[in-house]
Amino acid sequence: MDGSNLPEVRSTCAYCGVGCGVLLRPDGAGGLTVRGDPDHPANFGRLCSKGTALGETVGLDHRLLAPRAFGRDLGWDDALQLVADRFRETIAAHGPDSVAFYVSGQLLTEDYYVANKLMKGFIGSANIDTNSRLCMASTVAGHKRAFGTDTVPGTYEDLDQADLVVLVGSNLAWCHPVLYQRVLAARQARGTRIVVIDPRRTASCDQADLHLALNPGSDVALFNGLLTEIHRRGAVDPDFVKQTSGLEAALETAGNDQISETGLPAEKRAAFFDLWINTPRVVTVFSQGVNQSSSGTDKVNAILNCHLATGRIGRPGMGPFSVTGQPNAMGGREVGGLANTLACHLDIENADHRAAVQAYWQSPAIPQSSGLKAVDMFRAVEDGQIKALWIIHTNPAVTMPEAGRVTRAIAACPFTVVSDLTLHTDTARLADVVLPAAGWAEKNGTVTNSDRTISRQRAVLQPPGQARPDWDILAEVGRRMGWKTAFDYASPAEIFREYAAMSQIAARFGKDLDISGFSDIDEAGYAELEPTRWPLGRKRAGGRFFGDGHFFHSDRKARIVPVGHRRPAALPGQQYPFVMNTGRTRDQWHTMTRTGLSARLSAHLAEPFVDIHPQDAAREGISSADLVEVTSRIGRGIFRARITQDVRIGHVFAPIHWTAETAPSGRVDMLVPGTTDPISGQPESKATPVSISVMQAAWYAFAVSRRPLLTPSVAYRATVRTDNGYRTELADHARIQDWEQTAREWFALADTDAVTAGDPARGSFRIALSQDGCLQAALFVSPRPLPLMRDYLATMPDIPPAQVLTGRGPADAKDTGPIICACFGVGLKTIVDAISCGQAMSVDAIGAALNAGRNCGSCRPELGALIDRHAPDAADNPSRQLQGDVA
Ligand SMILES: Nc1nc2c(c(=O)[nH]1)N[C@H]1C(S)=C(S)[C@@H](COP(=O)(O)OP(=O)(O)OC[C@H]3O[C@@H](n4cnc5c(=O)[nH]c(N)nc54)[C@H](O)[C@@H]3O)O[C@H]1N2
Ligand SMILES: Nc1nc2c(c(=O)[nH]1)N[C@H]1C(S)=C(S)[C@@H](COP(=O)(O)OP(=O)(O)OC[C@H]3O[C@@H](n4cnc5c(=O)[nH]c(N)nc54)[C@H](O)[C@@H]3O)O[C@H]1N2
Ligand code: SF4
Ligand SMILES: [Mo]
């Protein structure tokens, strides 16, 4: 079939909470082309590097095609019966709280609704929690404290209409790239100023007017300083504060804070206060630098307080704005996917709410109090309280804090089920039963993005093998557990309709979450559903909240919550002198199970790294490209050192993306303890005290191969995809005697032709293995980190075996360096060459010369930074290392 004749289908991107609309065209051979939907209100046609590469992640090689139980394939009938029976037996023997679901902000609303209904209404436990606990829980708690409801007041248009955008603990340029592009467009159009509040210099700082590199965890002190200043300068809005309570107490608490805790120079603080107070149209965007903290909820309220005191909320171009991480973080909150909420923003602790929900579901049970939050849930698995666990659409063995402990707990749990696309995840490997889920392009449903817009995700490909949508698997287990009618869904539209109608109850209780306008939606209406921002009820539709001074506490007023600064739970000291911050890189999504399938996304930053300041590096004897051991109180890891002034003295930063599949010693959550915010239960993922030392390796190696290496058990290994296979970095403490034999084993190439070079006695060895003249694999070993043209070598098998041993291309071959522009595959070195010779002195000029930055724009901040560093007249700063230029 010729795919070009197939119509484009409107859907939503699989990744972040921006919720960009995409147009998908199946190619008829299992693949897809993807472009931005010009009519979607989130992106108006734009996509970032990850969205653009979606088509490269729908291949089938890694997919799980049939249910597996205890290491064998099983039919669905047996697998579902096994899951239903084991859960039913466990509940019968030990009660409903002996089982748990751990789910995900990446589930569709319909999947989430069914999971929540099954656990809370039918099993009768509140032990369902989600990775949103690691992500948005502090915002949920902060919103509820201030507004009486978990509602984002503003809309994306506010970012277009603001005169000042403050990014607090948000690397918007990399994590919400299309929103960042909207902010930059506003900057061009109306001169919008940008302030970044982040201990670390990020890509989001490149266009910023001001960067406040505050001490980790000191955001409350900073925003309390702002609140005090707002009051001192008479900027409180007297009419609006009548709709609030608590200002006096909050001012008093704020007055007790020491602004010096922020570590910011007075002029910088003053510049920020001036800008904020003098700019009515201010949007304060916040994300994980705020949420993932032992004072996360207080940080959220400290920000909301300033907006409430000035009445800058829910009006065009102004308001606090929590940007959500996962594509359906919002939908999950709406259907009550957290252990401490009921569906439709109703409260588990409220007897009337419980009764109404139970009546609506006609369910046998409803929990009387909150269930276990993520960290406590896995501890309850560890101590045997939870005996059957179902993990859906998330990879907690990698992404939970105290990941080593979580891994052991899952492995020891008497019965664990995992629903995933693939068996190749650290969590799926631990499960008794793995169920094959249909993936993003294969299933129908809805997601809600950061500004409350509900969009359709539409199936355009057949699920491979026996894979089934998550809602379908959950409903079938519900039926087999004995609740035939309650889970008798034939389509996601039916589930959506039930959920929409349920929101009438919420509206009756005076809740703002009302999508009852969809209560009668039929299959055709659902099929055609246009992106729609909630609320969509009888009383109101779309738009902003709270500008009218109407809040959702019983007195209809907002709370200005008194909050005081607290330092992070653990502080650096003699044994662990550095603070380790963790976060995301531009082109990878979480545990890389999907983005890692794309060679061009994997070429941006191809190894687990740790950023360290030049002075710290000098003191610890660390050179650029060294491997370093990073140790915390609970674990250790090995990372490639990048020496950079982007982090402050005493701070290091490492990405979250690496797993036992890709880089076993590069998993940051092995080091992060399970300390949580006392209100939200969200872990402190961004402030772990650590020590650092150079890894004394006996050898370092680099490999390119067509097939994955048979994992040698070595101290350090990091593998990513290339266009033709894999590239792997390795290092270990133990010497290896017979390198040729070892190489043949690792590559599983026993009888192939070998060309070798080097002096194994001195620890240096190179080997190329080929079959019929065609290169299959090559290995380069050295006693020191290896300088090689890695990106050129990754173009194997186009390289002649003899050439490959030189580790570099022929004189005319160009090593383009790590990919900076993922859309057009333009490498670092190509760009730096164009800048250094004066050919391209602006981001647009680089675009004109090389095309880089001309499609999705995700790399434009890095292009700007490269110009700053490499323009012929730029001050030479040898300590600023090239991105990823590791050896
Ligand atoms: N490329 C990419 N994009 C993504 C994702 C991805 O995996 N890859 N994941 C999505 C998800 S689920 C989420 S939740 C979002 C996260 O989006 P972001 O929150 O923007 O991303 P992070 O890198 O986790 O952290 C943001 C910043 O917080 C800073 N920070 C650390 N401690 C503090 C502090 O005490 N105060 C302040 N003010 N800042 C601090 C860090 O230095 C970091 O730059 O991204 C979403 N988008
Ligand atoms: N130290 C530290 N830790 C962190 C963070 C941090 O900043 N620092 N961030 C935290 C945050 S904000 C988040 S959101 C989490 C994210 O962490 P996770 O949710 O654990 O990471 P993902 O890789 O997104 O896991 C999603 C899994 O679902 C599978 N999958 C994909 N599509 C489907 C589907 O349609 N159905 C099913 N059933 N499975 C599917 C994927 O293959 C993958 O295994 O990490 C958290 N952990
Ligand atoms: S910004 Fe990028 S990752 Fe996020 S929804 Fe849009 S295209 Fe997808
Ligand atoms: Mo997240």
Coordinates of N, CA and C in Angstrom, one line a residue, residues 38 75-76 78 89 140 233 370 486 509 512 716 733 743 786 870:
P38 N -1.0 22.7 12.4 CA -1.1 24.1 12.4 C -2.3 24.7 13.2
G75 N -1.2 -16.9 26.6 CA -2.3 -16.3 25.9 C -3.0 -15.2 26.8
W76 N -3.7 -14.3 26.3 CA -4.4 -13.3 27.1 C -5.3 -13.9 28.1
D78 N -5.3 -16.7 29.7 CA -4.6 -17.2 30.9 C -3.9 -16.1 31.7
E89 N -7.2 -13.3 45.3 CA -6.7 -14.2 46.4 C -6.0 -13.4 47.5
V140 N 0.1 20.2 43.2 CA -1.3 19.9 43.6 C -1.6 20.3 45.0
R233 N 6.5 48.4 49.2 CA 6.3 49.4 48.1 C 4.9 49.7 47.8
S370 N -6.8 8.3 52.8 CA -5.8 8.3 51.7 C -5.0 7.0 51.7
A486 N -19.7 -3.0 35.9 CA -19.0 -1.8 36.1 C -17.8 -1.6 35.2
F509 N -21.1 19.9 43.9 CA -20.4 20.2 45.1 C -19.7 21.5 45.0
D512 N -14.7 23.2 40.5 CA -14.6 23.9 39.2 C -14.4 22.9 38.1
Y716 N 31.9 0.4 34.0 CA 31.2 1.4 33.3 C 30.9 1.0 31.9
H733 N 38.2 -1.6 36.1 CA 39.4 -1.6 37.0 C 40.3 -2.8 36.7
A743 N 36.9 -9.3 22.7 CA 36.2 -8.6 21.7 C 35.2 -9.6 21.0
L786 N 39.9 7.9 25.5 CA 40.4 7.8 24.1 C 40.0 9.0 23.2
H870 N 32.5 30.8 20.8 CA 33.5 30.5 19.8 C 33.7 31.6 18.7

